[in-house]
PDB file of C-alpha atoms in Angstrom:
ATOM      1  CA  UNK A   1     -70.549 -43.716  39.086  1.00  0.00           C
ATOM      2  CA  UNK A   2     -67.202 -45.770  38.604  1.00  0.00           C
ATOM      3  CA  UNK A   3     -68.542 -46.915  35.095  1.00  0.00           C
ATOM      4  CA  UNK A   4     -68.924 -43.251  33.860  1.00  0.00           C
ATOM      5  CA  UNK A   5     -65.536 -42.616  34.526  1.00  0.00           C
ATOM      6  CA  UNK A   6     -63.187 -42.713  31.239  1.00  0.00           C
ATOM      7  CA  UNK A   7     -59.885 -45.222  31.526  1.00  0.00           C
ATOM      8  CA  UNK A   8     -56.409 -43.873  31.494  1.00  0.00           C
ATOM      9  CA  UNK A   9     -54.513 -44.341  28.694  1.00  0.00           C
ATOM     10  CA  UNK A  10     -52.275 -47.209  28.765  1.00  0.00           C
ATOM     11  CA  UNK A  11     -48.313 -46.286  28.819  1.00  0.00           C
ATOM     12  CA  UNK A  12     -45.624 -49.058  28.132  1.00  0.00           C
ATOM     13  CA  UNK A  13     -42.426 -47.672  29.098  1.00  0.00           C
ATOM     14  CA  UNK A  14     -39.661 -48.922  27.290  1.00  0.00           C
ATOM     15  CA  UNK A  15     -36.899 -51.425  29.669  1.00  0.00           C
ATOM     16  CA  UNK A  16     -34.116 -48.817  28.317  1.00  0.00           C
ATOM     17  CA  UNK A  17     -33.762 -45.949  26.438  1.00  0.00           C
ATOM     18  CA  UNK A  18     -32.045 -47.991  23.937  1.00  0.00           C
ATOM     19  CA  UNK A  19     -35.258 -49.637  23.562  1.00  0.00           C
ATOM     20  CA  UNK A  20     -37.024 -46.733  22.603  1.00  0.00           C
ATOM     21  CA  UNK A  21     -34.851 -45.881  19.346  1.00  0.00           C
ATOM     22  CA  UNK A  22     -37.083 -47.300  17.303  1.00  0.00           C
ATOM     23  CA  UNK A  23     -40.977 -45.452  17.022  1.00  0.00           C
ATOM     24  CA  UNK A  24     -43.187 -47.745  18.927  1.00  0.00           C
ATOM     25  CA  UNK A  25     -47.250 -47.486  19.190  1.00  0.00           C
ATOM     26  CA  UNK A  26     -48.869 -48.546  22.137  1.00  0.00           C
ATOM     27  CA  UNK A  27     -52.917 -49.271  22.097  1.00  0.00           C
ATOM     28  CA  UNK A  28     -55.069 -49.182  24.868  1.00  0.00           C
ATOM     29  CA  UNK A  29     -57.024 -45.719  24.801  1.00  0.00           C
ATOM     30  CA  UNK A  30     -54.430 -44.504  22.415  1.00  0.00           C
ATOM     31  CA  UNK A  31     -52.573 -44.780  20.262  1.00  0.00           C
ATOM     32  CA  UNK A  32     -50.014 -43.133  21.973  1.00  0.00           C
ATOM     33  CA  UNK A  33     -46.953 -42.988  19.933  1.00  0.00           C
ATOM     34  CA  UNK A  34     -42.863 -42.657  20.871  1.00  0.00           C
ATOM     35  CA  UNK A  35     -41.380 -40.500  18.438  1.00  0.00           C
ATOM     36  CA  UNK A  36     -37.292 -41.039  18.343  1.00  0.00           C
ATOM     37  CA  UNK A  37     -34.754 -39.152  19.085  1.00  0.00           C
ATOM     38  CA  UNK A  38     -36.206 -36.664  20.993  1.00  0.00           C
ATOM     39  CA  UNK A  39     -38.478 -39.593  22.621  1.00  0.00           C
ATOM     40  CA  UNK A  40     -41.781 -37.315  22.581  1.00  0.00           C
ATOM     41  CA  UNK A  41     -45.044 -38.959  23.372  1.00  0.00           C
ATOM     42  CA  UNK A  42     -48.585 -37.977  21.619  1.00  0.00           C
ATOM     43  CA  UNK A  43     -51.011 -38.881  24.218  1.00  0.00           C
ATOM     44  CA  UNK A  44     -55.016 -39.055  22.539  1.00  0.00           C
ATOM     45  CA  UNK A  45     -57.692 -40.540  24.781  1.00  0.00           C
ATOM     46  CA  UNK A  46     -60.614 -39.172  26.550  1.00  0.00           C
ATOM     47  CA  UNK A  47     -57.959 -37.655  29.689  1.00  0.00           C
ATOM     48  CA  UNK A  48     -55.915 -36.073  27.540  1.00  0.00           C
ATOM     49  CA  UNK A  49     -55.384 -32.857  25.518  1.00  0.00           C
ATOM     50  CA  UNK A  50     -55.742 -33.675  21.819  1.00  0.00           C
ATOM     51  CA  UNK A  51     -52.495 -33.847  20.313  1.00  0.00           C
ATOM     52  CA  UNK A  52     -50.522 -33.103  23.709  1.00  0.00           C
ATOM     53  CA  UNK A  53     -46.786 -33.767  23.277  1.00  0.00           C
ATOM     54  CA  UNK A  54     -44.358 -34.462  26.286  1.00  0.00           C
ATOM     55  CA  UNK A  55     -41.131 -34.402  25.102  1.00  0.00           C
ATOM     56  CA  UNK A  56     -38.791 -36.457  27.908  1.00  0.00           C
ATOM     57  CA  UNK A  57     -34.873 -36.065  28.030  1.00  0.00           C
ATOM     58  CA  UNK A  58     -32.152 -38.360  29.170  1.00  0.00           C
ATOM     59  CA  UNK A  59     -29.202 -37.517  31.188  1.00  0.00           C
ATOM     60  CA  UNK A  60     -26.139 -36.247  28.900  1.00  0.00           C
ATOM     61  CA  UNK A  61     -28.382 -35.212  26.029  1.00  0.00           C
ATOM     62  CA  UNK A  62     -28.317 -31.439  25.090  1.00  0.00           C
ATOM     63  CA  UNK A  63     -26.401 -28.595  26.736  1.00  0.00           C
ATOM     64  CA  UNK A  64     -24.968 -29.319  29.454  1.00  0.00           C
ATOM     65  CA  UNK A  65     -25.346 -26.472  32.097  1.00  0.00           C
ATOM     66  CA  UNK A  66     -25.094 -27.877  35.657  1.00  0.00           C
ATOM     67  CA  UNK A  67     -25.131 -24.952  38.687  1.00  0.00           C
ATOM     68  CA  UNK A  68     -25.668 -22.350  37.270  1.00  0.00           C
ATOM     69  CA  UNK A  69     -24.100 -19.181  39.196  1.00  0.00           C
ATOM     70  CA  UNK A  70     -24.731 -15.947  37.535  1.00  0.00           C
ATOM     71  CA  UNK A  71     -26.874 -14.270  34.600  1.00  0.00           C
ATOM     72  CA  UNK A  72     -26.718 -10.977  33.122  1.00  0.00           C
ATOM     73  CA  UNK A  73     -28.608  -9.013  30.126  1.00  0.00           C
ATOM     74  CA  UNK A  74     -26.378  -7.142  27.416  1.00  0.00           C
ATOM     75  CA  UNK A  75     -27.443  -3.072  27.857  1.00  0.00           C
ATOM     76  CA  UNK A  76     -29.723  -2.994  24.336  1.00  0.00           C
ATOM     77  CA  UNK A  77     -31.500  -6.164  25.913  1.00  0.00           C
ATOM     78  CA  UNK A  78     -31.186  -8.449  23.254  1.00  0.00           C
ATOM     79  CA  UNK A  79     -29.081 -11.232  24.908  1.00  0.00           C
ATOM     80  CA  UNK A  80     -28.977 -12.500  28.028  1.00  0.00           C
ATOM     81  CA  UNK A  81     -25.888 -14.834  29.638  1.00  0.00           C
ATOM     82  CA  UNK A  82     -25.712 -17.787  31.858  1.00  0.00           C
ATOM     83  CA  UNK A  83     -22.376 -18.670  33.613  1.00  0.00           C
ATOM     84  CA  UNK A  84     -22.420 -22.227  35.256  1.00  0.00           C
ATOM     85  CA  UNK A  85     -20.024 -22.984  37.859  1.00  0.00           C
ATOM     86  CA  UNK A  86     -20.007 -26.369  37.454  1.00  0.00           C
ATOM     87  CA  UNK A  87     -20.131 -27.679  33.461  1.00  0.00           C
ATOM     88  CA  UNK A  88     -17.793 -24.838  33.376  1.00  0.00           C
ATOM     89  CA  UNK A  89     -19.291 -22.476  30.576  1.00  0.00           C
ATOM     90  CA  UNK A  90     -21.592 -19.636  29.360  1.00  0.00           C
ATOM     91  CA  UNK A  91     -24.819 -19.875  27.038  1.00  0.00           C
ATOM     92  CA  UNK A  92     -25.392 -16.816  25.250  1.00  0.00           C
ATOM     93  CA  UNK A  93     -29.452 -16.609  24.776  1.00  0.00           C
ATOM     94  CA  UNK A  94     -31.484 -14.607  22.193  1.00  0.00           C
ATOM     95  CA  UNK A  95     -33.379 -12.451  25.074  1.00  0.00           C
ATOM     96  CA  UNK A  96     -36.793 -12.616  22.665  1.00  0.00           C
ATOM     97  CA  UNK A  97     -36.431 -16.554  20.936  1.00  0.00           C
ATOM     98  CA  UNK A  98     -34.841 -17.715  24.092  1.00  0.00           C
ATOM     99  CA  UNK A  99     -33.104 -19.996  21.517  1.00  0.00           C
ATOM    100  CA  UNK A 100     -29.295 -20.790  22.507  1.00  0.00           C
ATOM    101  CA  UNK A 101     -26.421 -18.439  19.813  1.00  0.00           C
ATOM    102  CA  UNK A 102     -22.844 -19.854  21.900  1.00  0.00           C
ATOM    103  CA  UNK A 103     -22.314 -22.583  24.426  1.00  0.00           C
ATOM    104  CA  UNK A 104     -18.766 -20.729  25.707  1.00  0.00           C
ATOM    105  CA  UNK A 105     -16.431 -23.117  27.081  1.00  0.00           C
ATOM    106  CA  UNK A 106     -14.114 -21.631  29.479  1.00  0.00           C
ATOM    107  CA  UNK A 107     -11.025 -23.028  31.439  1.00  0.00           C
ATOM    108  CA  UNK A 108     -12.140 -21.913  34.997  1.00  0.00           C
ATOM    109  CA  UNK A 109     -15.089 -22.342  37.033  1.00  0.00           C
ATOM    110  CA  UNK A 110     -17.053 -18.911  36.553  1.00  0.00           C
ATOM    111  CA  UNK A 111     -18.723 -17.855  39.850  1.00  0.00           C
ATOM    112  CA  UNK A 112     -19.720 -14.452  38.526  1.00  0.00           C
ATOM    113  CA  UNK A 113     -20.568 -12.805  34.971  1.00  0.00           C
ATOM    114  CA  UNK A 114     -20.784  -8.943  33.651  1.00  0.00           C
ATOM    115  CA  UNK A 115     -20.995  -8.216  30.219  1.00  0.00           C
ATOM    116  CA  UNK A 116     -19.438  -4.399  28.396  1.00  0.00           C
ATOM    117  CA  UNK A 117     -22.015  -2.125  27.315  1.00  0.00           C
ATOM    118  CA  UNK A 118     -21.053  -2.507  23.732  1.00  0.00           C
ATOM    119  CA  UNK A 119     -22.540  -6.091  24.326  1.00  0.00           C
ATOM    120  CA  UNK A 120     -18.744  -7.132  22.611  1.00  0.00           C
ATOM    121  CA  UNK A 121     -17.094  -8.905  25.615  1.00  0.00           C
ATOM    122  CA  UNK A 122     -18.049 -10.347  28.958  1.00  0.00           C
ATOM    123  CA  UNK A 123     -15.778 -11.248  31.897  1.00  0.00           C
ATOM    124  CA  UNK A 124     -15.642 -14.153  34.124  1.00  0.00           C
ATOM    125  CA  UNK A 125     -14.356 -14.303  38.258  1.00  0.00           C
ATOM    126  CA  UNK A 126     -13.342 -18.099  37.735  1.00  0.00           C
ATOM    127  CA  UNK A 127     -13.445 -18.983  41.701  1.00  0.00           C
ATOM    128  CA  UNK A 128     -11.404 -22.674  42.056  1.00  0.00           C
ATOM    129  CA  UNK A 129      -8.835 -21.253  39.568  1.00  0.00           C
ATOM    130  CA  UNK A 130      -8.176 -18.123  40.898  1.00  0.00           C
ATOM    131  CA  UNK A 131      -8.521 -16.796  37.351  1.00  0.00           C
ATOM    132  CA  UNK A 132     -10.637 -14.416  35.186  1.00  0.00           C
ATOM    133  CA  UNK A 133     -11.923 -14.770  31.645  1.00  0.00           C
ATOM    134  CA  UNK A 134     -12.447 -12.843  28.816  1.00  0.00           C
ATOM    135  CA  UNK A 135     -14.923 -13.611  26.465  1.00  0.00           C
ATOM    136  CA  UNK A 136     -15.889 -12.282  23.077  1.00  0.00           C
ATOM    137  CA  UNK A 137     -19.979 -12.623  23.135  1.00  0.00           C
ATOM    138  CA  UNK A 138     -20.063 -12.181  18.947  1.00  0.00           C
ATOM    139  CA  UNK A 139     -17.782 -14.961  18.420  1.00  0.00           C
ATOM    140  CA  UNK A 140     -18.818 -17.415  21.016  1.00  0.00           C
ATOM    141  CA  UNK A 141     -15.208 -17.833  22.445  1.00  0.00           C
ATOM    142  CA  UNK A 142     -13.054 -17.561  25.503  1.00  0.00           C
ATOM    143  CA  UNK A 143     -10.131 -15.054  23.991  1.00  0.00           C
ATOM    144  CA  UNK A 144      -8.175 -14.732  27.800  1.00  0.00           C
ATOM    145  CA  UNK A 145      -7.191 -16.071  31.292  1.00  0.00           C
ATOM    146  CA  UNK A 146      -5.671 -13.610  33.897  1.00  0.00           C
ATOM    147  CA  UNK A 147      -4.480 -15.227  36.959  1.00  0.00           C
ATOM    148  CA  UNK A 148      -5.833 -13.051  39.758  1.00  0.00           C
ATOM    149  CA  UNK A 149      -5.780 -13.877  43.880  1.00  0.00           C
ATOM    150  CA  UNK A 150      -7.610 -16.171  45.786  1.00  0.00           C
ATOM    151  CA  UNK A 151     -11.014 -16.712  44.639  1.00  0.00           C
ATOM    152  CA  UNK A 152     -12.603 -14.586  42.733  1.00  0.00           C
ATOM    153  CA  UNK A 153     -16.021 -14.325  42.980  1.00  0.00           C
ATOM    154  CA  UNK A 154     -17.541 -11.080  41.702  1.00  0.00           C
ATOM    155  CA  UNK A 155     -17.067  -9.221  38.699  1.00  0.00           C
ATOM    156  CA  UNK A 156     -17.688  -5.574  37.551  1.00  0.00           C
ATOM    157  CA  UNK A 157     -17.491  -3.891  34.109  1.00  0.00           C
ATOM    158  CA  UNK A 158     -17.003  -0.189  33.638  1.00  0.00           C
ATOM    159  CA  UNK A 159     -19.637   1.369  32.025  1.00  0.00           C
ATOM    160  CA  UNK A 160     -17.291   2.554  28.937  1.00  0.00           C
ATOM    161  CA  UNK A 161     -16.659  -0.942  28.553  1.00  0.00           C
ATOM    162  CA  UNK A 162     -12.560  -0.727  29.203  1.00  0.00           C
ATOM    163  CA  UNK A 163     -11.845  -2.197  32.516  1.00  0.00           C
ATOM    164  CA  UNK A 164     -13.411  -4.798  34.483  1.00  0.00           C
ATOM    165  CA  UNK A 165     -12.881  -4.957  38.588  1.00  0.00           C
ATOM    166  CA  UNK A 166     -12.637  -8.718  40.238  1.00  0.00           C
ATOM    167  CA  UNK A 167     -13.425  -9.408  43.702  1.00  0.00           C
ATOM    168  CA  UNK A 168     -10.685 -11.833  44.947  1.00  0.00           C
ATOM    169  CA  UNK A 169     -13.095 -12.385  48.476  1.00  0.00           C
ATOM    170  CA  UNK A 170     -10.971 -15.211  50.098  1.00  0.00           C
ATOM    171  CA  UNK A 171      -7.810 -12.402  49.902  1.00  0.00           C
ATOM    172  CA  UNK A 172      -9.814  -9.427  50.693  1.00  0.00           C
ATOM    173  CA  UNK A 173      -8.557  -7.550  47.529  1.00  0.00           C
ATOM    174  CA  UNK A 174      -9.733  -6.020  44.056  1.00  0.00           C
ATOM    175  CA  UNK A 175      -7.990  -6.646  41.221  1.00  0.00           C
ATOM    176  CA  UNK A 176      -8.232  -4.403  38.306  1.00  0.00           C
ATOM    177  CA  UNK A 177      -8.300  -5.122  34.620  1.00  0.00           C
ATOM    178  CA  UNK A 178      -7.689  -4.048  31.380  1.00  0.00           C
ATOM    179  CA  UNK A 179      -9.890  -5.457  28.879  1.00  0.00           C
ATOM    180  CA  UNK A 180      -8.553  -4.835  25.910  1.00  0.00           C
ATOM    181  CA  UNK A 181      -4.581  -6.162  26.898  1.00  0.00           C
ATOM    182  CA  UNK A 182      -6.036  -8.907  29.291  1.00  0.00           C
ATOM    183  CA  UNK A 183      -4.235  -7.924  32.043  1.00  0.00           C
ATOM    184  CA  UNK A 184      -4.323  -7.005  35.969  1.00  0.00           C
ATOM    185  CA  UNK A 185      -3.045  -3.051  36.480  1.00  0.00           C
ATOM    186  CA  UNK A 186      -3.819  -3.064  39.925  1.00  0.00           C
ATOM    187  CA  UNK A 187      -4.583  -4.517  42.729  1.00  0.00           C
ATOM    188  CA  UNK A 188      -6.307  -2.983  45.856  1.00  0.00           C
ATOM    189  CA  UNK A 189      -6.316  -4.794  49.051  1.00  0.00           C
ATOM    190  CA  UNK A 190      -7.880  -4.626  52.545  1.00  0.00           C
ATOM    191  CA  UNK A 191     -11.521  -4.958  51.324  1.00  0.00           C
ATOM    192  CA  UNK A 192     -13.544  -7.170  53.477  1.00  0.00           C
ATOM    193  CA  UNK A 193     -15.891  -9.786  51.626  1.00  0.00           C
ATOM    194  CA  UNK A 194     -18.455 -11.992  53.104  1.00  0.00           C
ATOM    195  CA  UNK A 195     -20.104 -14.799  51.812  1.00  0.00           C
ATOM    196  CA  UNK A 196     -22.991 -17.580  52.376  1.00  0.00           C
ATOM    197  CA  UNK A 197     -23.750 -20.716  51.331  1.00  0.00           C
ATOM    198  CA  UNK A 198     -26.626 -23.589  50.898  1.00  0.00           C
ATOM    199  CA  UNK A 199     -26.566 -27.425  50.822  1.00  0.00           C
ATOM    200  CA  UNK A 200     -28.371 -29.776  48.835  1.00  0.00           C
ATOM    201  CA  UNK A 201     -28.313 -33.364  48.223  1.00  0.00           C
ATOM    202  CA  UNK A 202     -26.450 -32.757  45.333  1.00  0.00           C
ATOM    203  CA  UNK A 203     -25.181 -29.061  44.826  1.00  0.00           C
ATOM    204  CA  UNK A 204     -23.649 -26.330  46.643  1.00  0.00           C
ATOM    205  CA  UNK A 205     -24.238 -22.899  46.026  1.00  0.00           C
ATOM    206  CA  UNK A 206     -22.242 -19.761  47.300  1.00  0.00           C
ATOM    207  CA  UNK A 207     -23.413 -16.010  47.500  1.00  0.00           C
ATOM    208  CA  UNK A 208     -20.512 -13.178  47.450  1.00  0.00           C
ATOM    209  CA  UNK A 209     -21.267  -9.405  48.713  1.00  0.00           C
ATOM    210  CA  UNK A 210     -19.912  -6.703  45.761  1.00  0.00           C
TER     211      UNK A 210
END
């Protein structure tokens, strides 16, 4: 029967998130209890898992890592990289903690990642800017920027770790780097790309053949 059935627990949501600086208990079922900053809610009451914690996060707070385009693991497995298009960056992961070792900032908008098999460096195919950029993985940093042709948009390590190979796909052309002087030695031409695309509401994301 109806009567037999136990009551949800009672949530108050706070009119801002401004609101919910301060820890706040609610009673009904409860308590259920708002836990500042990270604004995580202990829900106890005959629906829910004893000591369950939601932990709920705002716009803006944390890393920011908005479309992300490409991902790649170092050769020993221990790492793994994200390269987002549009916050512009790379997180370097522990592969086995997951936890986050360098949020890489880079000047271009990296459409494709590949990382040397000494697990030292990584390059980027920066697609808006026409550029590429090197990045030392142990120090968290962007060390170069090679202007390259138009868009770049895959990327290509060696496997002795010494020259990277950048698909410029709107000029149908290769170009060929140098890792360790940061800069283009050669660039090939007359090599065909072809790419696709999808539409959301509020993203776009692009595919490149190698």
């Amino acid at each position: 029967s109806t009567t037999d059935r136990p009551k949800a627990p009672v949530v108050a949501s706070p009119a801002s998130f401004a609101a919910a600086e301060k820890p706040t208990v609610f009673t009904g079922d409860g308590p259920i209890e708002m836990v500042p900053p990270a604004r995580a809610r202990t829900i106890v009451g005959p629906r829910s898992c004893e000591g369950m914690t939601i932990d709920f996060v705002g716009t803006g707070i944390g890393v920011e890592c908005d479309n992300p385009s490409d991902s790649v693991y170092t050769d020993d497995g221990t790492k793994f990289l994200i390269s987002h298009l549009d916050s512009q960056n790379v997180i370097v992961f522990d592969a086995e903690t997951r936890d986050i070792l360098h949020v890489i900032a880079l000047s271009g908008s990296p459409q494709a990642i590949d990382v040397s098999s000494d697990g030292v460096h990584a390059v980027t195919a920066n697609a808006f800017e026409d550029t590429a950029s090197i990045i030392d993985i142990v120090a968290g940093t962007e060390v170069a920027v090679i202007p390259l042709g138009d868009q770049p948009a895959q990327v290509l390590i060696s496997p002795d770790g010494l020259t990277a190979a950048v698909g410029n796909t709107l000029e149908s052309s290769i170009s060929v780097i140098d890792i360790a002087s940061a800069t283009e030695t050669l660039r090939v031409p007359n090599l065909a790309f072809w790419n696709t695309y999808s539409l959301t509401e509020w993203a776009i994301k692009y595919w490149f053949s190698e």
